XYZ file of C-alpha atoms in Angstrom:
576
model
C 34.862 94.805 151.783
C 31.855 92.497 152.819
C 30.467 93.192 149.624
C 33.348 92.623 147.231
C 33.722 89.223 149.215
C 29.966 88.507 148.509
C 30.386 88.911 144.710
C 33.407 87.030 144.173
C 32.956 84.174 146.924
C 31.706 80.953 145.409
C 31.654 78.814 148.564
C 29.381 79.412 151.670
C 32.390 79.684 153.908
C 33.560 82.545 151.782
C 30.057 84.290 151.985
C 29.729 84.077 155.924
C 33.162 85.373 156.094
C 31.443 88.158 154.131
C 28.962 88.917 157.076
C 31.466 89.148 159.823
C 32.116 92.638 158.047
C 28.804 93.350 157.494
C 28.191 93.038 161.319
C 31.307 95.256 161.896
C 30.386 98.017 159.630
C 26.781 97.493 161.217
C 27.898 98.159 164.124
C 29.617 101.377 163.095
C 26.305 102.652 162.448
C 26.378 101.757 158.445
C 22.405 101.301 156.926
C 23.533 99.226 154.017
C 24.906 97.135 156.720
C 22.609 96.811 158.676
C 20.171 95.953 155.973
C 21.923 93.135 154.907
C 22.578 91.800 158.737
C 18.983 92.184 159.352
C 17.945 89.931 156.247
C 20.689 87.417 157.584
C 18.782 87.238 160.520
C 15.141 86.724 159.087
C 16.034 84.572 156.018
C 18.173 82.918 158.379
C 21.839 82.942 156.062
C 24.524 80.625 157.468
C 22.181 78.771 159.951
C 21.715 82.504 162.073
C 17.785 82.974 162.030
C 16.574 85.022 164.330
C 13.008 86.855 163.656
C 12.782 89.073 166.863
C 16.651 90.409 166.429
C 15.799 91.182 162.821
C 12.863 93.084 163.691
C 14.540 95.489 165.689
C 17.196 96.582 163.319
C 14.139 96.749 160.370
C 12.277 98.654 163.236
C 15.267 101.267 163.674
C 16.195 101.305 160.058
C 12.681 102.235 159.266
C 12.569 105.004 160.883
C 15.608 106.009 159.008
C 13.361 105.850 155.691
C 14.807 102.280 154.489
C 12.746 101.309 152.199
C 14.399 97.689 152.654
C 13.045 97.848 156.506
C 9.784 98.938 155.558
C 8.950 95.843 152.940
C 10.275 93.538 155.050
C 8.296 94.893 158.327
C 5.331 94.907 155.893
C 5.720 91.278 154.960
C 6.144 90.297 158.573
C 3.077 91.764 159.612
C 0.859 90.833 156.361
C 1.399 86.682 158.108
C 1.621 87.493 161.564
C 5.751 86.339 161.659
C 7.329 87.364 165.072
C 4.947 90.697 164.743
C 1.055 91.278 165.238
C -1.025 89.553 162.102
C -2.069 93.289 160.586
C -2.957 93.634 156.846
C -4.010 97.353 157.188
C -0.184 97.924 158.684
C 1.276 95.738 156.370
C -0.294 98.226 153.444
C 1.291 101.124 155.323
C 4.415 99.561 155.055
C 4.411 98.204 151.236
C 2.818 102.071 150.422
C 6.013 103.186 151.928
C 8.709 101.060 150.921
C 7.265 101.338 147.472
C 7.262 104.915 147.684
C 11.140 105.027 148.532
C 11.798 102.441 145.712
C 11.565 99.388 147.093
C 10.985 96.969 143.754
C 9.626 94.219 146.350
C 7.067 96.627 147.893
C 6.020 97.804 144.002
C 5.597 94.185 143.110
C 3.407 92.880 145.943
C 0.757 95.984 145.680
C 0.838 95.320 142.029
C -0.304 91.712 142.913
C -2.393 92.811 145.835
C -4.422 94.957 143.142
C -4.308 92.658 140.758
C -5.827 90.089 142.785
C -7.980 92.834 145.028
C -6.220 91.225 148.735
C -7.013 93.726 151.102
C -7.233 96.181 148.365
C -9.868 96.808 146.153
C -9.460 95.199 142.690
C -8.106 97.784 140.328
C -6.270 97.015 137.360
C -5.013 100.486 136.281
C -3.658 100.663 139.589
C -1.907 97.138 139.354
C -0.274 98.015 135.957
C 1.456 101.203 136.692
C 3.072 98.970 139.890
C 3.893 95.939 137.579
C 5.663 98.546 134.736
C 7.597 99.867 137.207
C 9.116 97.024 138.016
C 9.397 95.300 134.663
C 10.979 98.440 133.097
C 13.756 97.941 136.030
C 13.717 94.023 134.918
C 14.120 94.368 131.307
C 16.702 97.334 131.305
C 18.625 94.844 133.219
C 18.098 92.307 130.740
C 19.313 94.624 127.920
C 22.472 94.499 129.250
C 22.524 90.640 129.425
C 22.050 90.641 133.229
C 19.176 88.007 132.816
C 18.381 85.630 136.121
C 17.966 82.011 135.190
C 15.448 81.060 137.741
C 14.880 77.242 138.914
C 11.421 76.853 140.891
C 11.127 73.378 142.697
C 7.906 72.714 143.805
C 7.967 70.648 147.171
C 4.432 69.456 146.112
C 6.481 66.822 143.907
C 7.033 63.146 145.174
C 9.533 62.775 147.408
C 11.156 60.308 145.244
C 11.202 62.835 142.097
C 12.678 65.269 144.701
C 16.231 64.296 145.103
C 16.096 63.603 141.501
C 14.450 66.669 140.516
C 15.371 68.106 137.023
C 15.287 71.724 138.124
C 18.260 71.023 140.278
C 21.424 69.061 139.169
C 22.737 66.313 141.797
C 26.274 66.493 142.229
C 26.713 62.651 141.302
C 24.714 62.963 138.159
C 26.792 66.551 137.284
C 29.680 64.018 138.055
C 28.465 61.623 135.325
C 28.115 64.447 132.486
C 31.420 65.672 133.358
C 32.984 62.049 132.842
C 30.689 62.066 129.557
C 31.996 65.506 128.343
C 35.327 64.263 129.025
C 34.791 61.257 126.518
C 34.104 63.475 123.972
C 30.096 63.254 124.002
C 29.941 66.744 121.994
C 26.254 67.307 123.338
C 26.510 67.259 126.603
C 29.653 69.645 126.587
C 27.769 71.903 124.909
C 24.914 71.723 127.759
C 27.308 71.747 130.292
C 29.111 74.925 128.874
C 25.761 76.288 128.564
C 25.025 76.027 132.306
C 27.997 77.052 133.630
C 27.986 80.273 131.095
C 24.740 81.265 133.082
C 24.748 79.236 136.443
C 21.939 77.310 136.029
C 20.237 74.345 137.424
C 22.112 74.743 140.833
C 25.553 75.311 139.679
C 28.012 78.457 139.698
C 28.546 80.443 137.298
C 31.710 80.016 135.918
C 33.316 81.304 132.663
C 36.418 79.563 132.264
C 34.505 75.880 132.278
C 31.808 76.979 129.979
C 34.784 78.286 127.430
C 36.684 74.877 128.083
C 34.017 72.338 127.155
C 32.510 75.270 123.783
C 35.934 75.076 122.777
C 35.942 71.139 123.026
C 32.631 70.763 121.580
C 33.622 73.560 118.562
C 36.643 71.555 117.909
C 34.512 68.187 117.632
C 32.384 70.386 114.615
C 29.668 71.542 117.029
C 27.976 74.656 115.539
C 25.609 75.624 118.649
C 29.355 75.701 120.243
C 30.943 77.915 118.200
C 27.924 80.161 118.387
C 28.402 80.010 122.111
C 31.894 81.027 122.139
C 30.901 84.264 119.600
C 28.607 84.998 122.142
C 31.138 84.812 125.064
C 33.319 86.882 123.415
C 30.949 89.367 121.969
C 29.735 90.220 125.676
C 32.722 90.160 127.129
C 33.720 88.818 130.232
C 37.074 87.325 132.643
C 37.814 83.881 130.348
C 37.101 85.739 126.890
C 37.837 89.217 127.135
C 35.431 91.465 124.628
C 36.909 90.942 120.862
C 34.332 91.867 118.221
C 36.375 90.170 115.756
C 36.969 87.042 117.540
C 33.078 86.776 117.908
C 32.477 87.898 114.465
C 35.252 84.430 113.043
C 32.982 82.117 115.346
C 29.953 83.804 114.243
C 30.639 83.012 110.935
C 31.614 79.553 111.176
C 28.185 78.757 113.355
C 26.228 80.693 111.036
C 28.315 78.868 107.850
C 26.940 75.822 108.795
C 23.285 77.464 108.659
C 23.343 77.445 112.987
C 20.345 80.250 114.047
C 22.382 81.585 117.225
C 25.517 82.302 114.978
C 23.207 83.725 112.290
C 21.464 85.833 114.673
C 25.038 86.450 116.434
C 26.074 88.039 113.064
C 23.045 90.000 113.059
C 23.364 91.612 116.388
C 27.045 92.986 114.777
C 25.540 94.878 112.034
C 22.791 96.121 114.114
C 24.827 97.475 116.793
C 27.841 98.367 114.667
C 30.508 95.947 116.291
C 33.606 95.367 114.260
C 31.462 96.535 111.352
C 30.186 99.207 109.731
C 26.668 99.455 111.208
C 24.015 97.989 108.514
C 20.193 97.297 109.137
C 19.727 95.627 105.799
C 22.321 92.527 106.874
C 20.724 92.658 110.758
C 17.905 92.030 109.081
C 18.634 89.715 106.751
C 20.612 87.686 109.915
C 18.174 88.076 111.805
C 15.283 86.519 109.232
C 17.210 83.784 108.744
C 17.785 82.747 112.424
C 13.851 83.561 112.908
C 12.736 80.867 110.212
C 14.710 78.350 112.242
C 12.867 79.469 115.106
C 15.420 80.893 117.290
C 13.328 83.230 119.798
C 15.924 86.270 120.371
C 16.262 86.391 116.466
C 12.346 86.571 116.677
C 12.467 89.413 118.905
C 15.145 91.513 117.248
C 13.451 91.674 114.187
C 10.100 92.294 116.428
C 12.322 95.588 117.660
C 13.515 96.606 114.654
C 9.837 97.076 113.264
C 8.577 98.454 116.762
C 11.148 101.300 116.757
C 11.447 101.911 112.545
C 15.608 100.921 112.416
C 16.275 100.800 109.178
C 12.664 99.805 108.205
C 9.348 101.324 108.453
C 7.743 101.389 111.607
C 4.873 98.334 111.512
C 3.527 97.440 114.942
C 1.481 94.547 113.112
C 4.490 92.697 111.968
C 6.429 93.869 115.649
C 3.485 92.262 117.348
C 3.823 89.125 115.053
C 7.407 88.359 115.803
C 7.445 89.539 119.580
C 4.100 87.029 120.180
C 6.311 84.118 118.140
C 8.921 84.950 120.733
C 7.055 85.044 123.604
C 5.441 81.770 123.187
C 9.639 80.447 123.767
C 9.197 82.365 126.863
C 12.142 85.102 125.536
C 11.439 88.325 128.095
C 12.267 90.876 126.320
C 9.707 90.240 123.674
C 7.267 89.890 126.743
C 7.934 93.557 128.002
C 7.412 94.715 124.548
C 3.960 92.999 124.290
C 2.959 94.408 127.565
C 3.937 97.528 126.473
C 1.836 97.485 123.500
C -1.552 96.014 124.878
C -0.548 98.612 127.959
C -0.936 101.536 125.704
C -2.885 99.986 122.653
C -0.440 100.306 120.135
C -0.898 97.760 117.240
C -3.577 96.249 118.793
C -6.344 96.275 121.043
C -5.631 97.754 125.000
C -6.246 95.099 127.129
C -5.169 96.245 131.469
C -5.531 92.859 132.297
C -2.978 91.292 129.798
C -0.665 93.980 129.876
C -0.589 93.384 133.651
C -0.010 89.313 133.239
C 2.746 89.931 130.650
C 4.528 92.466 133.243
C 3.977 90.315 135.905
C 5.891 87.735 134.207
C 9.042 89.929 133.176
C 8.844 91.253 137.140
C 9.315 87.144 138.460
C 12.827 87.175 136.453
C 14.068 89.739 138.690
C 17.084 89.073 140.973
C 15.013 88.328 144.347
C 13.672 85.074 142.966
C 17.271 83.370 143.725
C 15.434 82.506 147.018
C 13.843 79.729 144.928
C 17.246 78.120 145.359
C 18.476 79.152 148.521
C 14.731 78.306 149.801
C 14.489 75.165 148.187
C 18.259 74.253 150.006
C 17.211 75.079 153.134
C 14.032 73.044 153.024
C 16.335 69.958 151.648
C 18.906 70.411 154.817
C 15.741 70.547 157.096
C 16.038 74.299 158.008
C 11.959 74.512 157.532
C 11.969 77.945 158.999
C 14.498 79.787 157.099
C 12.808 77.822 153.735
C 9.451 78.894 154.890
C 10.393 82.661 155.442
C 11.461 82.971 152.023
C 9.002 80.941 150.325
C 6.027 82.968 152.414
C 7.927 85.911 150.854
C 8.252 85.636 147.182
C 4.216 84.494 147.810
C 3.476 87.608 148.914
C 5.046 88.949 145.335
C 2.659 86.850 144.010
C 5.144 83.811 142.188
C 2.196 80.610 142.233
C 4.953 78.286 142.924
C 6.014 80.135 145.817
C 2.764 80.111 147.398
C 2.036 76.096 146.778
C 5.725 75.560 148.593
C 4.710 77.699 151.693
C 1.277 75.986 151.598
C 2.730 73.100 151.919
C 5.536 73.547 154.494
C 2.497 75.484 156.761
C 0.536 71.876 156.362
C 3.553 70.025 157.079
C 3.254 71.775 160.850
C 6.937 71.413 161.104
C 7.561 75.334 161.093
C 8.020 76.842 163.922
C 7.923 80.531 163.112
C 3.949 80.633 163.810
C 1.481 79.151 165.870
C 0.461 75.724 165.641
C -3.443 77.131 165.279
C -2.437 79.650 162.711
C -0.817 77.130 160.375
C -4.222 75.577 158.535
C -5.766 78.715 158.007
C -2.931 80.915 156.523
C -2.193 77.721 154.619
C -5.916 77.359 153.304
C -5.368 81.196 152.043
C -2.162 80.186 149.973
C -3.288 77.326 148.312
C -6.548 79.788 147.497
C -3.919 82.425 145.752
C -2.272 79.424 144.208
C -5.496 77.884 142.684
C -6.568 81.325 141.312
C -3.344 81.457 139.251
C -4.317 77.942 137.904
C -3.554 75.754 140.157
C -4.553 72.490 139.926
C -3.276 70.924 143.230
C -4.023 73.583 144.932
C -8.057 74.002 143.710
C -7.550 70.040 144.647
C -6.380 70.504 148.214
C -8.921 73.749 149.077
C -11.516 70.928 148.242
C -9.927 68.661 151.196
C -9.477 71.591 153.753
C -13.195 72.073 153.680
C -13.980 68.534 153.745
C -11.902 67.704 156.497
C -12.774 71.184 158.035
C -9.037 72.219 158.226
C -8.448 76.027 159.123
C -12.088 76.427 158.022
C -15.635 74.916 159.152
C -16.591 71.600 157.645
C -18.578 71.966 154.358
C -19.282 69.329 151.738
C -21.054 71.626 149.809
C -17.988 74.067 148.884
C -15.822 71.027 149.494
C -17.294 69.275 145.888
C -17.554 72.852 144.223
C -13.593 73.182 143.941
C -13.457 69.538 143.147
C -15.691 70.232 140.800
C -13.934 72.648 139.158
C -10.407 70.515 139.667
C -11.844 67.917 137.437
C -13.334 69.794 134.879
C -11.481 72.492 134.204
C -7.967 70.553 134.776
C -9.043 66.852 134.484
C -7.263 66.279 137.861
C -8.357 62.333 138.691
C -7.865 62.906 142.694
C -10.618 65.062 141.968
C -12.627 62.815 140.107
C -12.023 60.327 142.904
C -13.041 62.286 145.419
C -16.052 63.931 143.753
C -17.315 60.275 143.425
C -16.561 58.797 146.596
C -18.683 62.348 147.786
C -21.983 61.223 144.445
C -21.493 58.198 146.532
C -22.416 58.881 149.785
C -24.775 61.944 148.807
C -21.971 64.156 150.768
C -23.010 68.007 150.009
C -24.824 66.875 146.585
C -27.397 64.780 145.698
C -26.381 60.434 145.619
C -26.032 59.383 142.559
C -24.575 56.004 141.966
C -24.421 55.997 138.045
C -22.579 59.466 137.868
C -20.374 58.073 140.590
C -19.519 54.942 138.604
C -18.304 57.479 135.877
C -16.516 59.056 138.269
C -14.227 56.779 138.822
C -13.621 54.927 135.740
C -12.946 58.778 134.511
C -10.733 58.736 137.452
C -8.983 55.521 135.822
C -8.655 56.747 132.395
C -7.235 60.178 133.848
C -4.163 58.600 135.447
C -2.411 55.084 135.947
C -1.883 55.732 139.687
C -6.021 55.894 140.011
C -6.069 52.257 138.936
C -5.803 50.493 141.936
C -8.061 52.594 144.553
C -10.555 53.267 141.870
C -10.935 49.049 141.096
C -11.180 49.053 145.033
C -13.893 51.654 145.246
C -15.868 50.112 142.319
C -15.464 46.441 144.329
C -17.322 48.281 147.377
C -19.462 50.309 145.547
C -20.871 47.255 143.705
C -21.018 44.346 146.947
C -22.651 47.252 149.007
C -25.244 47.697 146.029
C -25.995 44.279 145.410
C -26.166 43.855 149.463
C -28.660 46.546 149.331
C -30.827 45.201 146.284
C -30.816 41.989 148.588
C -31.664 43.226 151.598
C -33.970 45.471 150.088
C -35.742 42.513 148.580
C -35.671 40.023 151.326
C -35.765 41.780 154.396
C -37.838 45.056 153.216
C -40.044 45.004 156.419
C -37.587 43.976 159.073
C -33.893 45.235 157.697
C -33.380 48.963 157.006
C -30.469 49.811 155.207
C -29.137 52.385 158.103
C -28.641 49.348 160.108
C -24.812 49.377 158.899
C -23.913 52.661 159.757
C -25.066 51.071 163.608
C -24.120 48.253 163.699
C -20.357 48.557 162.185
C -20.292 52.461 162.762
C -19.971 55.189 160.670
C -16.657 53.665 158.665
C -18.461 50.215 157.731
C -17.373 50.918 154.019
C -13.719 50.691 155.179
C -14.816 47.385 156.477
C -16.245 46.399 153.245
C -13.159 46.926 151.131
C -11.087 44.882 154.069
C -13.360 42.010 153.508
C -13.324 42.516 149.554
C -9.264 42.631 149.649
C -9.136 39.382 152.081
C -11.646 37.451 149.842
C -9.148 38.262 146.837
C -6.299 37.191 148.272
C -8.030 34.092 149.448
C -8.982 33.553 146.297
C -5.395 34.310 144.372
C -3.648 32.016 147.267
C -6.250 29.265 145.773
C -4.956 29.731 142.255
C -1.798 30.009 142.539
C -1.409 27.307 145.708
């Protein structure tokens, strides 16, 4: 019953109402149950968090051989949450739970090898975890049972936040549906398009997507029409499956030379539906649609020549179209070009990309909805419950996952681990983020060793990963700080001319540098020409340390006060 009421609730309400039978049947001694009460408890569902009551019933279930239990209890352990900080018992765990098929436990050893945490590095090892998984992933997406995925990264402005385009506000959905109601043809053809899948924050719901395809089709949209063959091709509660009612709007997309009703018409020779099956028209469908550079048409004709249907086998030309489809991000073609560089077939074997190319089929499974019930939770202030599942899917090794964590563990407003504990296992996040290419991440690394946060002091390292934050991703905080550090001689050698460069490179990089980088220069210049006159007139009796003791050790702060009171003296003059 509680599940049934899970699948077809759309409201909270209707999903908590879901868990009051859960907790029944729990109580009756049921393990599915129980696993699902338990993950209530540590993801905190419905405002009921509660770490320690969760690890009991993962502690009894595991020794009833739930794999479930045994990947969570392994992920509690691996950051120290409401359990003892143990990596070697957290690998017991994920050994376990991967062993009994847990997909989560299969995933995060394929990362910890990968990335050699606690492990050492082994890529042969990574890769048979990762194709486990992705096999799992991509026979679900066969069967059209892909997850959109929206990944907010807290790391954003606050002010691009609330109007963040991952996630659509309810005023703004409010606007496109007066728009679609006007007859703007574009937008009900967008808004179709997310309800068909449930993206961008919003249900899933058939019936609207058909309503506003069927206004767009009837306003001459062909991307519409398309749409609708698809609908009714898969099959589903607003358009029942009618191959020939898919094959009329099929036609009339692809009649008006549209790629997704060309490659629609395609898919119906290929697989037989409503017509005789016949390669020779898939294919010819399915060129078409690729030339106009639609990715799925890119794939199926990648398929056809990876498995010989209806033409000779060719890996070169399979590899060809799957890599054109791939760079559109389509999965499927993905999987297949792991699977080729994972056994060297068409081209050269190559571990390590085979493993990146899994690893990005595995991040469309079904557990990275916690994006958006995360991402929720951290906007209606529920930091632990956000946290939890954040720290989670970072564990399975998603970057953005590990950046949000970072940054709610900086934030100190969790309250799931101690206050001392925060920095450090923070400091190791932003490190797995930064390895996955990172920018803000190799950016803030620099700062926790500068400021000695979680870690000891050091200059030295603290201008290495600026270093590399400003060459390798031309990040201008990095620049900045790199120069202020050329400035001072802080962990590298003073050098005032390659700090000047700094900063204007600083400028160039980004608007927003403008303003601190014209203040820096102001101080950087005064203090040099103060120098070059002390130095001249008072070589015997001034010595330049004399700031640092007589205004303390933040004297250039009081520098660029002076510089910024002198200018607006100076503009009050002008303009008085």
């Amino acid at each position: 019953m509680g599940l049934k009421i899970l699948q077809q609730s759309k409201s909270q309400k209707q999903k908590a109402e879901a868990y009051v039978f859960f907790a029944k049947a729990a109580d009756m001694g049921n393990l599915k149950a129980m696993e699902k009460m338990a993950d209530a408890l540590l993801f905190g569902n419905f405002g009921m968090q509660n770490i320690t009551a969760a690890i009991q019933l993962y502690e009894s279930l595991a020794k009833e051989g739930s794999y479930t239990a045994q990947n969570a209890l392994g992920f509690l352990s691996s950051y120290g949450i409401g359990m003892e900080y143990n990596q070697a018992k957290a690998l017991i765990y994920y050994t376990f739970g991967s062993a009994g098929g847990s997909m989560m436990s299969q995933m995060i050893l394929g990362y910890r090898y990968l990335s050699g945490i606690n492990v050492l590095q082994n890529c042969e090892v990574a890769l048979n975890h990762y194709k486990k998984v992705a096999d799992y992933i991509a026979d679900k997406l066969e069967k059209s049972e892909g997850i959109p995925v929206e990944k907010v990264r807290l790391t954003e402005r606050p002010e691009n936040l609330s109007s963040n385009s991952e996630i659509l506000d309810w005023d703004i959905y409010q606007y496109y549906k007066f728009l679609a109601e006007r007859g703007d043809v574009q937008i009900q053809v967008s808004l179709g398009q997310l309800h068909l899948i449930g993206r961008k924050g919003l249900d899933q719901d058939y019936y609207k997507a058909l309503y506003y395809f069927l206004k767009a089709a009837k306003a001459g949209s062909a991307n519409a029409m398309a749409f609708i063959g698809k609908m009714y091709l898969e099959g589903n509660a607003a358009a029942p499956q009618n191959n020939a009612t898919a094959f009329k709007y099929f036609s009339m997309a692809a009649n008006k030379g549209n790629a997704i009703g060309l490659h629609g018409l395609g898919l119906l020779y290929f697989y037989g539906k409503g017509v005789p099956v016949n390669y020779a028209e898939a294919l010819k469908y399915f060129q078409k649609a690729a030339e106009k550079g639609w990715p799925n048409a890119q794939f199926q004709l990648g398929f056809m020549y990876y498995s010989g249907s209806g033409v000779w086998k060719d890996y070169k030309l399979a590899f060809k179209y799957f890599y054109l489809a791939s760079q559109s991000g389509q999965p499927l073609a993905i999987y297949y070009l792991a699977e080729m560089y994972a056994t060297g077939t068409g081209v050269l074997r190559s571990c390590r990309t085979a493993v990146e190319l899994y690893k990005g089929v595995c991040e469309l499974g079904h557990w990275a909805e916690k994006f958006l019930t995360a991402y929720f939770a951290y906007k209606d202030g529920d930091i632990d419950s956000s946290l939890v599942q954040y720290a989670l899917l970072a564990e399975m090794g998603y970057e953005v996952a590990q950046s949000n964590s970072a940054f709610i563990l900086e934030s100190k407003k969790a309250k799931i681990l101690e206050k001392e504990k925060m920095y450090p296992m923070a400091l190791l996040l932003w490190n797995r983020a930064a390895i996955q290419g990172n920018a803000f991440a190799r950016v803030k690394i620099g700062d926790y060793h500068y400021y000695g946060y979680g870690t000891k002091k050091d200059y030295q390292t603290a201008a290495t990963h600026y270093s590399i934050a400003a060459d390798k991703y031309h990040s201008a905080q990095a620049m900045f700080n790199l120069a202020y550090m050329y400035e001072h001689g802080l962990g590298i050698a003073k050098d005032i001319h390659l700090a000047r460069r700094l900063y204007d490179m600083a400028a160039q990089t980004s608007p927003d540098a403008h303003i601190p980088v014209f203040f820096a220069l102001m101080k950087l210049e005064t203090v040099h020409l103060l120098r070059d006159i002390l130095f001249f007139n008072f070589t015997m009796r001034w010595k330049w340390m004399k700031l640092d003791n007589t205004l303390g050790p933040y004297w250039d702060l009081f520098v660029i006060g002076l510089i910024i009171v002198v200018l607006i003296f100076l503009l009050r003059n002008r303009y008085g």
